[in-house]
mmCIF file of C-alpha atoms in Angstrom:
data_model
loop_
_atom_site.group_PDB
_atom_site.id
_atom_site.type_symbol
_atom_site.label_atom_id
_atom_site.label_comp_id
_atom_site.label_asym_id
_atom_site.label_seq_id
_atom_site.Cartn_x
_atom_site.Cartn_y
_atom_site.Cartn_z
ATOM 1 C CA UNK R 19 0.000 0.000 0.000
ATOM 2 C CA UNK R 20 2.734 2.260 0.820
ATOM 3 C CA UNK R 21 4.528 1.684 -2.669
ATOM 4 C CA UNK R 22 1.579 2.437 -4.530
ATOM 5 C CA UNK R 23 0.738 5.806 -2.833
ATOM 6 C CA UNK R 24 4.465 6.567 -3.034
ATOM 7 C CA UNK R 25 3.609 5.942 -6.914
ATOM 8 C CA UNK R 26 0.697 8.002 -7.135
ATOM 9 C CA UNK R 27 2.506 11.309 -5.404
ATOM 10 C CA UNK R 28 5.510 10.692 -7.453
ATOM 11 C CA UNK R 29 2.868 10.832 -10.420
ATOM 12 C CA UNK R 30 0.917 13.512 -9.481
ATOM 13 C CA UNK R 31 4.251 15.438 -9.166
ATOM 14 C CA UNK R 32 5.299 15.118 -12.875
ATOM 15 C CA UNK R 33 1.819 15.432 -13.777
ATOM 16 C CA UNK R 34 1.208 18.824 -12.479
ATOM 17 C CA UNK R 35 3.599 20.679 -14.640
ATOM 18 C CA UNK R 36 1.882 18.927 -17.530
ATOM 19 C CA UNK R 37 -1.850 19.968 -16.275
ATOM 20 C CA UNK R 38 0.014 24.197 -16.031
ATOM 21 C CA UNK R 39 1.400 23.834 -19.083
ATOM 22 C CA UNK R 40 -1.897 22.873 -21.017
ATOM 23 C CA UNK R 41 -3.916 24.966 -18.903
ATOM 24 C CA UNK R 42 -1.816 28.203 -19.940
ATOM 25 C CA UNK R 43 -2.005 27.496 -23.769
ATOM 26 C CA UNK R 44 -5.836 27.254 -23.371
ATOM 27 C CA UNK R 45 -6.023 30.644 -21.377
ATOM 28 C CA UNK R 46 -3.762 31.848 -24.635
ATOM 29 C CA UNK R 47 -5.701 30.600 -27.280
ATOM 30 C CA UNK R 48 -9.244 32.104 -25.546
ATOM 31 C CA UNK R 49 -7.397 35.244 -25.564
ATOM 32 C CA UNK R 50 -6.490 35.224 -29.250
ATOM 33 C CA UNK R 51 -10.089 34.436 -30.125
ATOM 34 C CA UNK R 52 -11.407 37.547 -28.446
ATOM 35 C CA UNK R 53 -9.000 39.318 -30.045
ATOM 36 C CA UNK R 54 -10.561 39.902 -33.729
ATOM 37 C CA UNK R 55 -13.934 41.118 -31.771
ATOM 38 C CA UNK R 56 -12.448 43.274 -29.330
ATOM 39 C CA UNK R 57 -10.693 44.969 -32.075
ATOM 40 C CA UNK R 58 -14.330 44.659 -34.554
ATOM 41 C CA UNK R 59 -15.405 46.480 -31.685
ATOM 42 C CA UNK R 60 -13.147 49.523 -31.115
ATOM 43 C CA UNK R 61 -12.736 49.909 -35.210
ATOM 44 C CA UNK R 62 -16.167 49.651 -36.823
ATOM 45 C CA UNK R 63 -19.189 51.509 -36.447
ATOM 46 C CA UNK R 64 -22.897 50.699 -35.633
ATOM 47 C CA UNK R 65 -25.000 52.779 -38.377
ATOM 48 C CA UNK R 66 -29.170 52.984 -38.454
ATOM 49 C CA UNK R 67 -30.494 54.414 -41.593
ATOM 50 C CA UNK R 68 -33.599 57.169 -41.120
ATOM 51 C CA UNK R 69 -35.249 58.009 -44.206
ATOM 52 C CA UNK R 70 -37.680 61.042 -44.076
ATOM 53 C CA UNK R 71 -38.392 60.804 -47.842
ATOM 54 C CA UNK R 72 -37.334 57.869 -50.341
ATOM 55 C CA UNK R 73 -36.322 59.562 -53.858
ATOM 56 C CA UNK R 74 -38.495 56.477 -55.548
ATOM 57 C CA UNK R 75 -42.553 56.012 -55.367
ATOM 58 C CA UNK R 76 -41.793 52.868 -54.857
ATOM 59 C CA UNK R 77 -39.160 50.861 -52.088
ATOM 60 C CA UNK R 78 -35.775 51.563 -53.085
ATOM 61 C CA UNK R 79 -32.905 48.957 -52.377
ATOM 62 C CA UNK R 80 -29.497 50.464 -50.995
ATOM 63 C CA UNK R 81 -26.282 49.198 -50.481
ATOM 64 C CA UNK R 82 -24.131 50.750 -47.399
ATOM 65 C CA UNK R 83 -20.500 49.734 -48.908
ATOM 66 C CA UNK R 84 -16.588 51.268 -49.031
ATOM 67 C CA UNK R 85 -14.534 51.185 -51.498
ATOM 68 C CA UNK R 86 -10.952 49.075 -51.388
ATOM 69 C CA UNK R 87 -7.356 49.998 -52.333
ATOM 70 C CA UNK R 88 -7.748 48.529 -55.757
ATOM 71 C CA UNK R 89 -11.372 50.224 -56.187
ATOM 72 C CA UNK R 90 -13.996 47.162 -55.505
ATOM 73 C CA UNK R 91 -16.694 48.126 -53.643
ATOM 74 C CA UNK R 92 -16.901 46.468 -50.352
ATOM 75 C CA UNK R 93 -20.468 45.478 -49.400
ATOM 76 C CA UNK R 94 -21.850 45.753 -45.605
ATOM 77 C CA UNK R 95 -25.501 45.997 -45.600
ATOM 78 C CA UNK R 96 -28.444 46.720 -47.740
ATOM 79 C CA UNK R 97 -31.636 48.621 -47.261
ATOM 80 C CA UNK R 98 -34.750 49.068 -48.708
ATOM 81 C CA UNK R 99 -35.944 52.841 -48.037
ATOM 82 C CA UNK R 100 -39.509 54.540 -47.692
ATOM 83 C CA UNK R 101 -41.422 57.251 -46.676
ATOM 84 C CA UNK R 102 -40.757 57.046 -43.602
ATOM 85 C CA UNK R 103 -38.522 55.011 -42.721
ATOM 86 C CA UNK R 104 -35.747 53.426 -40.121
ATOM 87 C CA UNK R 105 -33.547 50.603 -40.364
ATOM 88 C CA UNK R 106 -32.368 48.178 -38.033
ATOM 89 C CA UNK R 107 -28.743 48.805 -36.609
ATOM 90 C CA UNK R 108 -25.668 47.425 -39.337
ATOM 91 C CA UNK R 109 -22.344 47.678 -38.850
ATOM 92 C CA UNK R 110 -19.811 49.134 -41.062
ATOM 93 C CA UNK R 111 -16.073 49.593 -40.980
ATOM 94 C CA UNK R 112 -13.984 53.294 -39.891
ATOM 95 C CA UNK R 113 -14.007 55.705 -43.143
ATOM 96 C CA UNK R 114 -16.161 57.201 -45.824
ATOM 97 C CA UNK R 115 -19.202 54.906 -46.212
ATOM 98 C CA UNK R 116 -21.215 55.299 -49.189
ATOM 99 C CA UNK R 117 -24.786 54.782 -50.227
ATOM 100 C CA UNK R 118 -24.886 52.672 -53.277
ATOM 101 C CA UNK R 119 -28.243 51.577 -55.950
ATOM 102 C CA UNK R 120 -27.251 49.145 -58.811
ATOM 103 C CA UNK R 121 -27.855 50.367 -61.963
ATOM 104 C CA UNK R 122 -27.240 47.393 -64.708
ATOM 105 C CA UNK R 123 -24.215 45.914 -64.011
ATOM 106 C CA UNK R 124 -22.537 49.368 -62.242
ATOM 107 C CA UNK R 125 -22.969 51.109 -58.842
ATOM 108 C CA UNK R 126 -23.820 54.772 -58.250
ATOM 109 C CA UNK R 127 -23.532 56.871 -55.086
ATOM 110 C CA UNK R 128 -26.277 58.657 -53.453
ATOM 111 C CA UNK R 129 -24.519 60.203 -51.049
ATOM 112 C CA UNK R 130 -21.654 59.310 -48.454
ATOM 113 C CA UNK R 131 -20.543 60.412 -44.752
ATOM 114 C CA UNK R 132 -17.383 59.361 -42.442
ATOM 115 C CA UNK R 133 -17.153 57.539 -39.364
ATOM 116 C CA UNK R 134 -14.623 58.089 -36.807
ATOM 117 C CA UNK R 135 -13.105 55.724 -33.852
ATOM 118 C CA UNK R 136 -14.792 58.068 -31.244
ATOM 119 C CA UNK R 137 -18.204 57.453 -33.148
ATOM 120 C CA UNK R 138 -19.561 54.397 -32.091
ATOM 121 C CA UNK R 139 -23.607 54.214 -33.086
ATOM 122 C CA UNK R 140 -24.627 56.549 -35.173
ATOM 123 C CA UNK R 141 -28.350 57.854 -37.205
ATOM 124 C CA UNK R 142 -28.058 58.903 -40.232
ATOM 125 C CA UNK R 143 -30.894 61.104 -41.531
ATOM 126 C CA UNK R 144 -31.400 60.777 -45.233
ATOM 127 C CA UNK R 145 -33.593 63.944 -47.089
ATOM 128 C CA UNK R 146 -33.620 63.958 -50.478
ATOM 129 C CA UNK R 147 -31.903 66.053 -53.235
ATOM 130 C CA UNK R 148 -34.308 65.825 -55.951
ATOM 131 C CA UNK R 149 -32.391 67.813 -58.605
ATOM 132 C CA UNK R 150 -29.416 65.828 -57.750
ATOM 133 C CA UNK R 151 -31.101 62.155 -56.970
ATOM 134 C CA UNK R 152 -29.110 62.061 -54.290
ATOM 135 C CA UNK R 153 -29.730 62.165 -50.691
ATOM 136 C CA UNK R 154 -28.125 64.672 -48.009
ATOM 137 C CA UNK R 155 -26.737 62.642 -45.035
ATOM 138 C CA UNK R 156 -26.800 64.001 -41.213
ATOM 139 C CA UNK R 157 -25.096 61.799 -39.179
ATOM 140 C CA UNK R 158 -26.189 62.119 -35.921
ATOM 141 C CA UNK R 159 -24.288 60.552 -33.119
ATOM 142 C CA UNK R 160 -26.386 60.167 -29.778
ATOM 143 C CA UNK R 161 -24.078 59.353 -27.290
ATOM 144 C CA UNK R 162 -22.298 62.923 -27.886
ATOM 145 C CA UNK R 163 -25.998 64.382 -27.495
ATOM 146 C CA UNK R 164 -26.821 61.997 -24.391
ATOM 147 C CA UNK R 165 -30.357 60.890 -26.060
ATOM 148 C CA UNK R 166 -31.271 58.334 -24.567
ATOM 149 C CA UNK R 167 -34.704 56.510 -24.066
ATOM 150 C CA UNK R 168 -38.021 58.562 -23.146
ATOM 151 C CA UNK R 169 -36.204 61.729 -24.797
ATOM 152 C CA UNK R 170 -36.829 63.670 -28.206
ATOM 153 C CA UNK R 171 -34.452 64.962 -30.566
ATOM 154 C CA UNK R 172 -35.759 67.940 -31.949
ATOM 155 C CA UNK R 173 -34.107 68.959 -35.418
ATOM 156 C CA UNK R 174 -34.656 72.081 -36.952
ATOM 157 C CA UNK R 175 -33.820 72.536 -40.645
ATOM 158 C CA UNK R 176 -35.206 75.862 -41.483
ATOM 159 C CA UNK R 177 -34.325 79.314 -41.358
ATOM 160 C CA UNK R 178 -36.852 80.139 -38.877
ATOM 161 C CA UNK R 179 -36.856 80.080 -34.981
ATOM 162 C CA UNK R 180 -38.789 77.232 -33.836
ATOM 163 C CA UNK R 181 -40.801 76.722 -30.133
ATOM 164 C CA UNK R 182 -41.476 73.081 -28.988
ATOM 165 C CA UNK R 183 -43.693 72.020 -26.259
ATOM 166 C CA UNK R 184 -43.569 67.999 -25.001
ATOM 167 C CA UNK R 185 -45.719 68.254 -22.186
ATOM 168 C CA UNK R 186 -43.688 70.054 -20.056
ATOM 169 C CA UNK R 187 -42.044 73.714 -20.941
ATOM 170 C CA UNK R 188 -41.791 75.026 -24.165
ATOM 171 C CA UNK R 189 -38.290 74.907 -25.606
ATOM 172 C CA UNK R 190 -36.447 77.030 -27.952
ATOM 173 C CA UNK R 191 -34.455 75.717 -31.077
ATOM 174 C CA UNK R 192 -32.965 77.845 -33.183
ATOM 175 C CA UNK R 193 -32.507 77.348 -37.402
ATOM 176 C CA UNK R 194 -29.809 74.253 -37.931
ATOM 177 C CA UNK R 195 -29.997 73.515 -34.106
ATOM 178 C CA UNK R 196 -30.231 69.914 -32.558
ATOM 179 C CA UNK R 197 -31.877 69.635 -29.234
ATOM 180 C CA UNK R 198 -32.452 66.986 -26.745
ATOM 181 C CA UNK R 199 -35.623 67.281 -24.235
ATOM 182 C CA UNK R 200 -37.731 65.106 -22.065
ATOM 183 C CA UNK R 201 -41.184 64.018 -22.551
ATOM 184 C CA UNK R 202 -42.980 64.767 -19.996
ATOM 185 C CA UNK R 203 -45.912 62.828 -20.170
ATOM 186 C CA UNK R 204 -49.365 62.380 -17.456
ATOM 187 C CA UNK R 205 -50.255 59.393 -16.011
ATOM 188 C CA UNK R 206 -51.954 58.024 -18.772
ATOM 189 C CA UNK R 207 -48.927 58.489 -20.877
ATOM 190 C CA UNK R 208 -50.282 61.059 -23.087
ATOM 191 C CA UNK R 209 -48.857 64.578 -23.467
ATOM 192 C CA UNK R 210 -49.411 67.259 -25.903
ATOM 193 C CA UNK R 211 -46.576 68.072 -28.962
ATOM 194 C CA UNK R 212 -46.965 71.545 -29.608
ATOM 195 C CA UNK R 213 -44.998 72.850 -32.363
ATOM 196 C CA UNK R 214 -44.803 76.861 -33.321
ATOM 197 C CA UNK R 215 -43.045 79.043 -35.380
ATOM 198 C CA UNK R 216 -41.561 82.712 -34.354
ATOM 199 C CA UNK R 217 -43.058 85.437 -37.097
ATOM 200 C CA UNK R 218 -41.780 88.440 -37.771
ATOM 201 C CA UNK R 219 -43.252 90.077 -35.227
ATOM 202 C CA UNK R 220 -41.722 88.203 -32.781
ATOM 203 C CA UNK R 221 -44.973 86.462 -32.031
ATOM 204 C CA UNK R 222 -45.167 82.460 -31.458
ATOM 205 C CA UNK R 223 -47.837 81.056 -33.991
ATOM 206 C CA UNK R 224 -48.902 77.532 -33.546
ATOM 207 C CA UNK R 225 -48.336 75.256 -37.016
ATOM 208 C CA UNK R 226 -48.460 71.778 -35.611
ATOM 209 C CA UNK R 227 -51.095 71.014 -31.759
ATOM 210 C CA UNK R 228 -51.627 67.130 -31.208
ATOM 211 C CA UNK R 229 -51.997 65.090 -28.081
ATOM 212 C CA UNK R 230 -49.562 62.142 -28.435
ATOM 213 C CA UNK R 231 -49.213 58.899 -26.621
ATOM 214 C CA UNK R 232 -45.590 58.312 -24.892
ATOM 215 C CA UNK R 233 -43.773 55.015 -24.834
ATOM 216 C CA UNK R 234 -40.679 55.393 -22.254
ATOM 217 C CA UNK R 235 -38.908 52.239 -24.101
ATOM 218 C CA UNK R 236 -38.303 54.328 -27.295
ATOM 219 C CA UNK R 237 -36.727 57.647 -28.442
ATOM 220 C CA UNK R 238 -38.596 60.015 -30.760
ATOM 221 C CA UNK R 239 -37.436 62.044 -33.899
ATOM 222 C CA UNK R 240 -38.749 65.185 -34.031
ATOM 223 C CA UNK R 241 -37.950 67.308 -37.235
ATOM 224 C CA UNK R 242 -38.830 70.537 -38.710
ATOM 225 C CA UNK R 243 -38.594 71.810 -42.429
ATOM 226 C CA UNK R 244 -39.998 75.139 -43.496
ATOM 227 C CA UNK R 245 -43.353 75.111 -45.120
ATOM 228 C CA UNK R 246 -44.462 78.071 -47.500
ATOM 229 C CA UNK R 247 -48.262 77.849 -45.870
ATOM 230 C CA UNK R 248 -47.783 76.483 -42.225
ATOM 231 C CA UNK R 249 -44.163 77.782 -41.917
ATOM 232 C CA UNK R 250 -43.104 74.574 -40.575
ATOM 233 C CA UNK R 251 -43.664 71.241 -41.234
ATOM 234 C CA UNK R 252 -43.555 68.247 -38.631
ATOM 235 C CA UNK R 253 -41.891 64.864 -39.153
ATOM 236 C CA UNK R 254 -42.360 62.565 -35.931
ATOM 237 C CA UNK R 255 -41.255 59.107 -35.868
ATOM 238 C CA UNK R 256 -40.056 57.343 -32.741
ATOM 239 C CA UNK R 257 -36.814 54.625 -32.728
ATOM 240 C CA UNK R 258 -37.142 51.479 -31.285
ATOM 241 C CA UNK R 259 -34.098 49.573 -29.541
ATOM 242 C CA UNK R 260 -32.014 48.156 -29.169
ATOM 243 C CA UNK R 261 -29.958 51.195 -28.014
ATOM 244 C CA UNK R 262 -26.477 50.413 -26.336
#
């Protein structure tokens, strides 16, 4: 009995740099693995397309794509835009992104915008240049702006002072100003979107009254173009997660 528990501990001994040795190359080999997506992470950017007017009647197929060093296009995503519209999240590399339609057998651009290492999720607002056929892109980055969920993002893209009321106090936003304000909502999660327009006399004059229903698990869009007869015109369309 004594000889073969001698034999055992002797065993266990030469065993146990064995057991180290294999455990560390498993630990090294985990690491490398989460390498690639740690890096995927810090490197690419997580894009979500808002269309507030498709250039087509009818759904029109996109392709979010860069181009190589030898001047392929690289695809990342595709999206079919309409009035109105937003896309789930896709993820695209650090650069100058474009926005691609086929067209036979060859690609055209309608439109591009840059992502930086610092820009991590990002909207991009697509409007239209009819005379063009291209579309504008705003790229709108939310952590920067802290809008988060149960929060507007008021956008105003006219040359005109602008007054917004979300249930709580009326806010001001100035021409090419992006603001972030709470919804303050009742108790029966309704509140009432008032939107108005500053004349020339310096007097507020209401273009857009509804009473809206809040969801706290979403954030809403709110933006404002000029409008010849109402002097603005209201685009609302809330985002659904996920967020983070």
């Amino acid at each position: 009995m004594q000889r073969n528990s001698r034999t055992h501990g002797l065993l266990s001994i030469w065993c146990l740099p064995l057991l180290l040795f294999i455990l560390a190359t498993s630990l090294s080999l985990a690491q490398e693995k989460e390498k690639p997506a740690a890096k995927q992470k810090q490197t690419g950017t997580m894009v979500r397309v808002l269309c507030v007017q498709s250039l087509t009647e009818d759904d029109q197929e996109v392709i979010l794509a860069t181009k190589t060093k030898d001047g392929k296009w690289k695809e990342h995503g595709k999206v079919k835009l309409r009035s109105p519209f937003i896309s789930q999240w896709i993820q695209i590399p650090i650069g100058k992104t474009h926005l691609l339609r086929k067209q036979g057998k060859e690609m055209v651009s309608l439109g591009s915008f840059k992502s930086g290492k610092k820009l991590h999720r990002a909207i991009l607002v697509l409007m239209p240049d009819t005379s063009k056929k291209t579309y504008r892109i705003n790229v709108i980055n939310p952590e920067e702006l802290k809008f988060q969920k149960g929060k507007a993002l008021i956008l105003n893209y006219s040359k005109i002072l602008a007054v917004v009321k979300l249930g709580g106090k009326q806010k001001v936003v100035k021409p090419g100003q992006m603001r972030v304000v709470n919804i303050a909502a009742n108790k029966d999660n309704m509140y009432r979107l008032l939107v108005s327009y500053v004349n020339k006399d310096k007097k507020a004059v209401a273009c857009y009254d509804r009473f809206v229903s809040s969801n706290p698990k979403t954030r809403k869009f709110l933006l404002l173009f000029p409008d010849i007869h109402a002097g603005l015109r209201v685009f609302s369309l809330s985002e659904f997660g996920p967020f983070e």
